[in-house]
């Protein structure tokens, strides 16, 4: 089940261009049997490999998304649709928790979001790679910890899709009273599943058009709302006054019982605190931009963060205040069916703007559903490529070349989540908020680890330690507020989180589980049946462990190399490590060979190969090695580069991971 002992090879990438190495013997290698070992190498590197003729036009990335780069407008539109759509369902939830102090809670969230601008900006500057929290933790800690962030992100996408679809259909019900919200929500999720199955994904142009219409709508709502507030002061001033001095008035009745919002019987500090927890739902989608950094032009990512912060800072608190100017606070807080902004628009402007806001809400929230599909497809595909999720998920159908298993499973999980909670918006929003705040917390932790363990990485943006700590404490406080307010969300969240984590953790130990089955097979079965089952299990274990891992080593220090091998052994399902050393032709590396020979004896279950590459360590060199050895870049590791040694950003290498801090 083990690939055997290692080999020592020399690879001359620059052969034929001023090199003294012959073209027909570019790669030479010798087995450890040549240096005192008796065991032959079972699978060796090709004896001859000429890379001198291969040209690198561009550096490929893992998801093949380096074809087109988006500018500031399109990138802002994609993530802007997600974050600005949140106000449609946050308005009533925040008011239900904070009452008349809802604008205050919404304003406090803006301060926290400003701190996260710096947090996300620093991470994106140092690690300009897709993946968000999963990516930063993958490059600063273990793969298992990164998998937790990925699980939270997946649940966040699930809840985003469900909450957005349910909210969109609630606004549609405001326009069309005959709409069955529950059935329509499932249908909408199914429609976008079908669209993704046939290959229609989110278009930046369409996203920009929807975003532009949405911004115009919100601008009319805010500017026109304040104008009408003063023009209709005979009716608006009394409503605002009653909301401040008598917020419990005009509460609706259900089954002859008066609805009591959460904020009642609380003091102002509790109202603001619990309102802050609910208001955090209004900035969900802020993390979206970090999931497609590689598709953005250089320098665009921090601008998208700035633009989202400005938009939310302007609209969220002002819309929260305008709601109190035209509708009683108890009515807003009790609107569990959604559609509150459309109703307020009807009171302030008339039926024409109520229809306008309703249509805009349906479009933007539906676009958020599509964003969830696109986001989860990319995340799950990356996790499957990293062997954190089962490989069948990246299978594509022969007709439309889409990852059908991811799409179908996502639709099934989202639909089941909606049916399990019986369409309860509060519970769904709570699950959404817990997952989102969990991702934000892990992102802040990842930023701190980046400062501590990857301090030598170049970055144009730096967030102060105190800012990161305040941001982390703020989201933890918001998370606690939501759990205290609606304790049952922990139950629903826990179901999906534990199932997701269980599947992921099975992937980490699947080889060990198969070995256990193989052991008991030898005891229980006999004859030909035992041989067939044993052969199948043995082949499965070999397939899992046969994925070679490359580590680009800059020096032959045994402690340095040993740390890398230990990380690979503990985080990757493999027993084959190729240590690649990029060096000049004149550089002597005899000590490197002896060090590798020693380490190969220390790890009898891991094959260690040493490959000398006569070329500088550059993105082009990494690209050639990846192509020639047919090893994806997500299975290539390096130590943390230092400014003076590697004149490239980690993002220039197209997905190579960092695993040591030497």
XYZ file of C-alpha atoms in Angstrom:
662
model
C 0.000 0.000 0.000
C 3.010 2.280 0.094
C 4.695 3.680 -3.035
C 8.129 2.573 -1.926
C 11.301 4.464 -1.106
C 12.172 7.732 -2.734
C 14.355 8.914 -5.565
C 16.656 11.820 -6.331
C 16.133 13.613 -9.654
C 17.384 16.621 -11.553
C 15.035 18.635 -13.739
C 16.411 21.283 -16.091
C 13.567 23.523 -17.207
C 15.842 25.883 -19.090
C 17.455 23.203 -21.278
C 18.091 24.341 -24.803
C 18.322 28.015 -23.921
C 21.896 28.565 -22.904
C 22.046 25.492 -20.679
C 24.910 23.057 -20.734
C 22.568 20.109 -20.135
C 21.759 17.872 -23.110
C 18.229 18.016 -24.481
C 17.678 14.260 -24.433
C 18.486 13.840 -20.765
C 16.859 16.810 -19.107
C 15.646 14.804 -16.105
C 17.993 12.350 -14.463
C 17.271 10.489 -11.282
C 18.684 7.817 -9.069
C 16.805 5.574 -6.697
C 17.681 5.170 -3.082
C 18.795 1.691 -4.013
C 21.747 3.427 -5.692
C 22.808 4.970 -2.399
C 22.610 1.979 -0.127
C 18.920 1.018 -0.157
C 17.912 -2.414 -1.395
C 14.221 -1.708 -2.133
C 13.345 -0.695 -5.682
C 11.196 2.342 -6.369
C 7.705 1.150 -7.300
C 6.579 4.326 -9.053
C 9.321 6.638 -10.224
C 9.560 9.964 -11.960
C 10.016 9.702 -15.712
C 13.634 9.228 -16.623
C 13.493 11.844 -19.383
C 11.512 15.061 -19.225
C 12.108 18.091 -21.413
C 10.263 21.243 -20.387
C 12.344 23.664 -22.364
C 9.863 23.771 -25.217
C 6.822 24.455 -23.082
C 5.716 28.059 -23.002
C 3.642 29.686 -20.274
C 1.342 32.368 -21.677
C -0.469 32.895 -18.375
C -0.598 31.417 -14.917
C -3.542 29.075 -14.515
C -5.647 29.115 -11.358
C -7.537 26.250 -9.762
C -11.015 27.098 -11.022
C -9.907 28.237 -14.476
C -11.349 31.665 -13.765
C -8.424 33.731 -15.025
C -9.996 34.392 -18.420
C -11.725 37.671 -17.591
C -11.164 40.221 -14.859
C -13.943 42.420 -13.526
C -13.650 46.117 -12.856
C -14.967 48.028 -9.890
C -18.542 48.483 -11.149
C -19.263 44.860 -12.041
C -17.501 43.475 -8.944
C -19.416 45.885 -6.707
C -22.666 44.959 -8.429
C -22.274 41.228 -7.746
C -21.529 41.556 -4.040
C -23.653 44.719 -3.730
C -26.795 42.882 -4.767
C -26.198 40.412 -1.963
C -25.564 42.893 0.838
C -28.189 45.482 -0.167
C -30.901 42.860 -0.515
C -30.572 42.143 3.211
C -32.416 45.340 4.166
C -35.657 43.914 2.779
C -35.909 41.361 5.585
C -33.665 42.996 8.211
C -35.888 46.027 8.682
C -38.708 44.257 10.501
C -36.395 41.845 12.355
C -34.274 44.666 13.769
C -37.361 46.639 14.756
C -38.827 43.576 16.468
C -35.680 43.327 18.603
C -34.853 47.014 19.172
C -38.206 48.747 18.794
C -37.768 52.510 18.377
C -33.982 52.114 18.746
C -33.670 50.148 15.483
C -31.845 53.019 13.675
C -29.333 53.156 16.539
C -28.627 49.414 16.292
C -28.267 49.663 12.537
C -25.773 52.522 12.969
C -23.633 50.544 15.426
C -23.340 47.757 12.861
C -21.880 50.290 10.415
C -19.015 50.958 12.845
C -18.300 47.235 13.165
C -18.423 46.849 9.391
C -15.832 49.607 9.018
C -13.438 47.580 11.162
C -14.087 44.519 9.009
C -13.228 46.577 5.931
C -9.658 46.638 7.218
C -9.743 42.980 8.279
C -10.910 41.753 4.880
C -8.690 44.246 3.083
C -5.531 42.996 4.780
C -6.336 39.342 4.132
C -7.211 40.027 0.490
C -4.020 42.047 0.068
C -1.791 39.335 1.549
C -3.674 36.329 0.090
C -5.402 37.438 -3.131
C -7.054 34.042 -3.645
C -10.645 32.868 -3.806
C -12.216 31.094 -0.865
C -12.722 33.721 1.851
C -12.397 32.355 5.390
C -11.632 28.848 4.086
C -8.675 30.169 2.117
C -7.112 32.272 4.886
C -7.376 29.454 7.440
C -6.068 26.927 4.914
C -2.909 29.033 4.603
C -2.470 29.846 8.295
C -3.587 26.737 10.182
C -4.589 23.122 9.605
C -6.855 21.799 6.919
C -9.325 20.547 9.527
C -9.804 24.046 10.963
C -10.246 25.458 7.473
C -12.903 22.801 6.869
C -14.927 24.210 9.791
C -14.926 27.619 8.114
C -15.976 25.980 4.871
C -18.846 24.198 6.619
C -20.073 27.484 8.106
C -19.819 29.150 4.698
C -21.827 26.349 3.105
C -24.581 26.707 5.713
C -24.498 30.468 5.185
C -25.082 29.914 1.460
C -27.938 27.510 2.232
C -29.618 29.950 4.588
C -29.012 32.839 2.175
C -30.766 31.010 -0.613
C -33.728 30.016 1.563
C -34.193 33.384 3.312
C -33.791 35.330 0.058
C -36.215 33.070 -1.808
C -38.807 33.233 0.994
C -38.453 37.023 1.273
C -38.765 37.442 -2.502
C -41.987 35.472 -2.523
C -43.288 37.451 0.479
C -42.825 40.650 -1.517
C -44.481 38.955 -4.483
C -47.452 38.205 -2.225
C -47.736 41.938 -1.498
C -48.156 42.436 -5.251
C -50.232 39.317 -5.832
C -52.307 38.225 -2.857
C -52.977 34.794 -4.356
C -49.297 33.814 -4.138
C -48.625 30.809 -1.880
C -45.329 31.793 -0.267
C -44.259 28.289 0.795
C -44.919 26.652 -2.563
C -43.500 29.611 -4.484
C -40.281 29.513 -2.423
C -39.639 25.870 -3.341
C -40.476 26.623 -6.971
C -38.056 29.578 -7.058
C -35.247 27.444 -5.598
C -36.034 24.792 -8.214
C -36.021 27.310 -11.075
C -32.523 28.478 -10.234
C -31.396 24.876 -9.836
C -32.593 24.156 -13.364
C -30.944 27.321 -14.708
C -27.634 26.292 -13.169
C -28.014 22.744 -14.483
C -28.361 23.988 -18.049
C -25.381 26.256 -17.582
C -26.912 29.673 -17.012
C -24.988 31.271 -14.160
C -24.734 34.771 -12.815
C -23.803 37.399 -15.405
C -21.903 40.473 -14.285
C -23.832 42.590 -16.792
C -27.227 41.386 -15.551
C -26.057 41.822 -11.952
C -25.034 45.381 -12.710
C -28.399 46.213 -14.291
C -30.274 44.806 -11.270
C -27.913 46.620 -8.913
C -28.373 49.934 -10.722
C -32.182 49.623 -10.591
C -31.978 48.683 -6.919
C -29.781 51.678 -5.997
C -32.156 54.015 -7.849
C -35.077 52.477 -5.938
C -33.390 52.888 -2.558
C -32.360 56.443 -3.419
C -35.946 57.377 -4.304
C -37.140 55.661 -1.135
C -34.733 57.601 1.109
C -34.644 61.022 -0.581
C -38.327 61.020 -1.462
C -39.195 59.607 1.943
C -37.584 62.493 3.816
C -39.189 65.033 1.478
C -42.612 63.480 2.060
C -41.921 63.249 5.802
C -41.693 67.038 5.993
C -44.421 67.669 3.399
C -46.871 65.418 5.276
C -45.774 66.551 8.737
C -49.387 66.725 9.922
C -49.529 62.902 9.827
C -45.869 61.829 9.974
C -44.817 63.859 13.008
C -47.557 62.351 15.204
C -46.602 58.825 14.065
C -42.942 59.430 14.924
C -43.923 60.983 18.254
C -46.168 58.050 19.144
C -43.444 55.600 18.143
C -41.045 57.297 20.550
C -43.372 57.803 23.521
C -45.826 54.927 23.012
C -44.116 52.238 20.912
C -46.447 49.474 22.121
C -49.553 50.965 20.589
C -51.482 49.528 17.617
C -50.027 46.035 17.981
C -51.985 43.647 15.745
C -53.952 40.667 17.049
C -53.690 37.071 15.964
C -56.397 34.598 17.066
C -57.826 37.298 19.336
C -54.457 37.691 21.104
C -52.277 40.781 20.857
C -48.879 40.133 19.316
C -46.128 41.066 21.771
C -42.843 41.949 20.013
C -39.562 40.900 21.578
C -38.513 44.437 22.515
C -41.405 44.936 24.929
C -40.555 44.869 28.645
C -36.873 45.506 27.868
C -34.813 48.554 28.834
C -33.153 50.686 26.163
C -29.730 49.011 26.567
C -31.190 45.541 25.998
C -33.221 46.792 23.044
C -30.153 48.296 21.392
C -28.056 45.181 22.114
C -30.570 42.675 20.756
C -31.296 45.033 17.869
C -27.578 45.045 17.089
C -27.630 41.253 16.902
C -30.560 41.340 14.473
C -29.038 44.229 12.491
C -25.950 42.135 11.728
C -28.190 40.281 9.296
C -28.336 43.517 7.304
C -24.680 43.247 6.272
C -24.724 39.606 5.195
C -23.078 39.414 1.820
C -20.094 41.547 2.840
C -17.960 38.406 2.664
C -19.025 37.712 -0.935
C -16.292 39.793 -2.559
C -13.546 37.749 -0.883
C -14.877 34.636 -2.612
C -14.034 35.896 -6.116
C -10.877 38.014 -5.639
C -9.138 36.227 -8.514
C -11.854 37.375 -10.919
C -11.270 41.034 -10.008
C -8.701 43.348 -11.533
C -5.740 44.312 -9.306
C -6.738 46.885 -6.717
C -10.491 46.362 -7.162
C -11.092 44.224 -4.066
C -10.579 46.972 -1.429
C -12.750 49.275 -3.531
C -15.630 46.791 -3.461
C -15.330 46.662 0.338
C -15.375 50.457 0.490
C -18.355 50.717 -1.843
C -20.393 48.153 0.093
C -19.636 49.932 3.363
C -20.704 53.321 1.970
C -23.942 51.941 0.513
C -24.921 50.157 3.724
C -23.902 53.153 5.855
C -26.223 55.417 3.915
C -29.283 53.263 3.354
C -29.671 50.876 6.309
C -29.972 53.404 9.191
C -31.980 55.899 7.124
C -34.461 53.268 5.955
C -34.795 52.051 9.549
C -35.640 55.628 10.605
C -38.060 56.257 7.728
C -40.022 53.146 8.641
C -40.735 54.731 12.024
C -41.880 57.931 10.310
C -44.662 56.299 8.294
C -45.686 53.184 10.253
C -46.190 52.272 13.887
C -43.235 50.453 15.413
C -45.402 47.604 16.706
C -46.824 47.023 13.235
C -43.323 46.933 11.696
C -42.048 44.566 14.373
C -45.017 42.224 13.974
C -44.684 41.915 10.207
C -43.346 38.358 10.142
C -44.626 37.756 6.610
C -42.110 40.155 5.072
C -42.741 42.889 2.546
C -42.542 45.722 5.096
C -40.603 48.082 2.821
C -43.193 47.721 0.091
C -45.956 48.497 2.599
C -44.119 51.564 3.899
C -43.519 52.670 0.304
C -47.263 52.401 -0.319
C -48.073 54.518 2.751
C -45.481 57.174 1.871
C -45.657 57.355 -1.925
C -48.762 55.498 -2.993
C -49.590 52.232 -4.738
C -47.344 52.946 -7.729
C -44.161 52.959 -5.626
C -45.389 50.020 -3.581
C -45.490 48.028 -6.817
C -42.075 49.386 -7.805
C -40.420 48.407 -4.506
C -42.098 44.989 -4.617
C -40.802 44.255 -8.100
C -37.328 45.537 -7.185
C -37.308 43.342 -4.065
C -38.291 40.243 -6.044
C -35.517 40.884 -8.586
C -32.759 41.627 -6.079
C -33.655 38.827 -3.695
C -33.929 36.381 -6.588
C -30.488 37.530 -7.699
C -29.239 36.757 -4.192
C -30.551 33.196 -4.601
C -28.570 32.878 -7.807
C -25.485 34.252 -6.050
C -25.873 31.519 -3.438
C -25.939 28.817 -6.106
C -22.878 30.236 -7.850
C -21.030 30.659 -4.554
C -21.730 27.192 -3.200
C -20.825 25.561 -6.522
C -17.424 27.253 -6.438
C -16.813 26.466 -2.767
C -17.866 22.806 -2.924
C -15.891 22.293 -6.114
C -12.771 23.719 -4.452
C -13.308 21.543 -1.378
C -13.749 18.467 -3.575
C -10.548 19.325 -5.444
C -8.817 19.576 -2.058
C -10.301 16.157 -1.197
C -12.255 17.626 1.719
C -15.538 16.495 0.139
C -16.291 13.390 -1.985
C -14.871 13.415 -5.504
C -18.187 12.552 -7.192
C -19.316 16.134 -6.514
C -17.013 17.486 -9.226
C -18.426 15.185 -11.887
C -19.896 17.086 -14.830
C -22.765 15.941 -16.988
C -21.928 15.239 -20.652
C -24.612 17.582 -22.001
C -24.093 20.970 -20.336
C -20.744 20.349 -18.547
C -22.201 21.513 -15.226
C -21.565 19.999 -11.785
C -25.032 18.480 -11.477
C -24.517 16.685 -8.159
C -23.630 19.911 -6.342
C -26.659 21.707 -7.786
C -29.132 18.905 -7.080
C -27.892 18.342 -3.534
C -27.928 22.077 -2.792
C -31.530 22.350 -3.964
C -32.527 19.327 -1.878
C -30.809 20.630 1.261
C -32.266 24.132 0.898
C -35.773 22.770 0.326
C -35.513 20.444 3.317
C -34.265 23.293 5.513
C -37.264 25.418 4.523
C -39.717 22.577 5.148
C -38.168 21.560 8.472
C -38.631 25.041 9.940
C -42.087 25.219 8.305
C -41.296 28.521 6.622
C -40.574 30.316 9.918
C -38.706 33.438 8.812
C -37.363 34.208 12.272
C -35.780 30.760 12.627
C -34.377 30.853 9.088
C -32.926 34.303 9.640
C -31.436 33.125 12.921
C -29.702 30.161 11.274
C -28.490 32.518 8.542
C -27.145 34.997 11.086
C -25.370 32.331 13.173
C -23.629 30.929 10.091
C -22.716 34.396 8.789
C -21.369 35.617 12.139
C -19.456 32.365 12.520
C -17.762 32.981 9.167
C -16.974 36.588 10.130
C -15.502 35.441 13.457
C -13.267 32.874 11.772
C -12.195 35.487 9.241
C -11.096 37.799 12.073
C -9.247 34.888 13.707
C -7.638 34.110 10.354
C -6.481 37.727 10.116
C -4.824 37.478 13.527
C -3.120 34.228 12.538
C -1.979 35.910 9.332
C -0.388 38.704 11.366
C 1.294 36.253 13.730
C 2.355 33.408 11.432
C 2.614 35.121 8.027
C 3.971 38.527 9.014
C 6.526 38.510 6.183
C 3.874 38.443 3.456
C 3.594 41.665 1.516
C 0.326 43.557 1.954
C -0.816 47.032 1.011
C -3.499 47.192 3.721
C -2.880 46.594 7.415
C -5.551 46.497 10.093
C -4.480 47.385 13.651
C -4.589 44.630 16.251
C -7.040 46.574 18.407
C -9.392 46.941 15.443
C -9.346 43.208 14.732
C -9.985 42.381 18.390
C -12.916 44.820 18.603
C -14.367 43.414 15.368
C -14.072 39.847 16.676
C -15.649 40.702 20.034
C -18.465 42.562 18.261
C -19.508 39.636 16.092
C -19.303 37.275 19.072
C -21.609 39.627 20.997
C -23.963 39.738 18.021
C -23.904 35.952 17.820
C -24.725 35.671 21.521
C -27.608 38.139 21.147
C -29.225 36.061 18.413
C -28.845 32.822 20.345
C -30.271 34.327 23.543
C -33.166 35.829 21.655
C -34.070 32.679 19.716
C -32.461 29.669 21.381
C -34.114 27.170 19.028
C -31.969 28.359 16.128
C -29.067 26.486 17.730
C -31.002 23.247 17.278
C -31.694 23.809 13.568
C -28.238 25.190 12.933
C -26.655 22.290 14.802
C -28.426 19.701 12.653
C -26.938 20.943 9.411
C -23.580 21.916 10.872
C -22.992 18.529 12.499
C -24.054 16.639 9.378
C -21.747 18.770 7.218
C -18.801 18.426 9.601
C -19.402 14.665 9.913
C -19.164 14.215 6.143
C -16.028 16.363 5.976
C -14.298 14.576 8.832
C -15.090 11.204 7.258
C -13.095 12.352 4.240
C -10.069 12.997 6.445
C -10.106 9.502 7.972
C -11.544 7.500 5.072
C -8.269 5.667 4.438
C -8.102 4.588 8.091
C -11.713 3.402 7.975
C -10.974 1.325 4.876
C -7.959 -0.192 6.624
C -10.210 -1.202 9.523
C -12.624 -2.841 7.080
C -9.697 -4.610 5.449
C -8.548 -5.925 8.831
C -11.966 -7.326 9.750
C -12.415 -8.705 6.233
C -9.388 -10.900 6.776
C -10.981 -12.249 9.973
C -14.618 -12.652 8.956
C -14.491 -13.680 5.279
C -12.704 -16.588 3.672
C -11.889 -18.018 0.285
C -12.372 -16.189 -3.000
C -14.798 -13.679 -1.477
C -12.202 -12.505 0.982
C -9.627 -12.119 -1.785
C -11.939 -10.047 -3.977
C -13.039 -7.748 -1.131
C -9.472 -7.396 0.121
C -8.234 -6.546 -3.372
C -10.956 -3.924 -3.792
C -10.256 -2.353 -0.411
C -6.517 -2.400 -1.060
C -6.953 -0.697 -4.422
C -9.196 1.939 -2.836
C -6.616 2.695 -0.156
C -3.846 2.912 -2.751
C -5.929 5.296 -4.848
C -6.484 7.596 -1.876
C -2.830 7.594 -0.835
C -1.317 7.766 -4.316
C -1.844 11.520 -4.796
C 1.665 13.017 -4.788
C 2.263 16.249 -2.887
C 4.922 18.763 -3.877
C 6.782 20.872 -1.354
C 9.020 23.624 -2.729
C 11.989 23.668 -0.360
C 14.362 26.613 -0.284
C 16.961 24.961 1.987
C 18.106 21.563 3.232
C 17.597 22.204 6.954
C 16.278 18.890 8.413
C 14.024 20.668 10.952
C 12.517 22.799 8.182
C 11.853 19.804 5.923
C 10.610 17.686 8.814
C 8.025 20.318 9.756
C 6.690 20.330 6.201
C 6.492 16.527 6.082
C 4.649 16.418 9.413
C 2.098 18.948 8.176
C 1.500 16.973 4.985
C 1.204 13.706 6.912
C -1.350 15.166 9.328
C -3.432 17.104 6.795
C -3.282 15.229 3.502
C -4.287 11.683 2.611
C -1.064 10.701 0.896
C 2.146 8.784 1.399
C 4.110 10.369 -1.432
C 5.898 13.704 -1.028
C 8.021 15.253 -3.767
C 10.454 17.816 -2.399
C 11.338 20.238 -5.205
C 14.378 22.475 -4.858
C 14.769 25.299 -7.370
C 18.414 26.297 -7.732
C 21.070 27.458 -10.131
C 22.954 24.874 -12.161
C 26.218 25.613 -10.352
C 24.669 25.213 -6.895
C 25.850 22.171 -5.000
C 23.139 20.070 -3.386
C 24.940 16.993 -2.051
C 23.861 17.871 1.472
C 20.263 18.070 0.247
C 20.474 14.479 -1.015
C 21.868 13.171 2.256
C 19.213 15.049 4.246
C 16.440 13.597 2.115
C 17.952 10.129 2.398
C 17.916 10.489 6.192
C 14.302 11.737 6.285
C 13.188 8.988 3.911
C 14.444 6.431 6.457
C 12.687 8.298 9.284
C 9.325 7.980 7.524
C 9.089 4.390 6.237
C 5.389 4.799 5.342
C 5.994 7.918 3.214
C 7.947 8.003 0.008
C 10.139 11.104 -0.239
C 11.502 12.190 -3.614
C 13.995 14.983 -4.163
C 13.770 16.822 -7.470
C 16.282 19.520 -8.303
C 14.972 22.110 -10.736
C 17.623 24.186 -12.484
C 15.543 27.343 -12.614
C 14.488 30.202 -10.415
C 11.415 29.819 -8.245
C 8.844 31.819 -10.214
C 5.144 31.432 -11.084
C 6.193 30.295 -14.557
C 8.405 27.555 -13.102
C 5.591 26.365 -10.847
C 3.231 26.345 -13.836
C 5.616 24.194 -15.889
C 6.147 21.738 -13.043
C 2.399 21.448 -12.479
C 1.805 20.724 -16.161
C 4.675 18.282 -16.597
C 4.013 16.278 -13.423
C 0.223 16.616 -13.732
C -0.116 17.721 -10.118
C -2.717 20.428 -9.388
C -1.452 23.534 -7.624
C -3.652 22.933 -4.603
C -1.351 19.971 -3.898
C 1.745 22.178 -4.039
C 3.064 23.740 -0.827
C 5.664 26.364 -0.016
C 7.022 27.981 3.092
C 5.927 31.527 3.841
C 7.838 33.720 1.335
C 9.737 36.749 2.517
C 9.821 40.053 0.686
C 13.524 39.936 0.041
C 13.612 36.318 -1.198
C 10.528 35.944 -3.417
C 9.574 39.008 -5.481
C 6.050 37.700 -6.079
C 2.722 37.734 -4.292
C 1.351 34.378 -3.148
C -1.584 34.998 -5.467
C 0.747 35.047 -8.486
C 1.333 31.299 -8.097
C -2.303 30.395 -8.809
C -3.281 28.430 -5.699
C -0.052 27.154 -4.142
C -0.511 26.813 -0.370
C 1.693 27.912 2.539
C 2.340 25.423 5.326
C 5.382 26.529 7.322
C 6.504 29.804 8.828
C 10.280 29.343 8.565
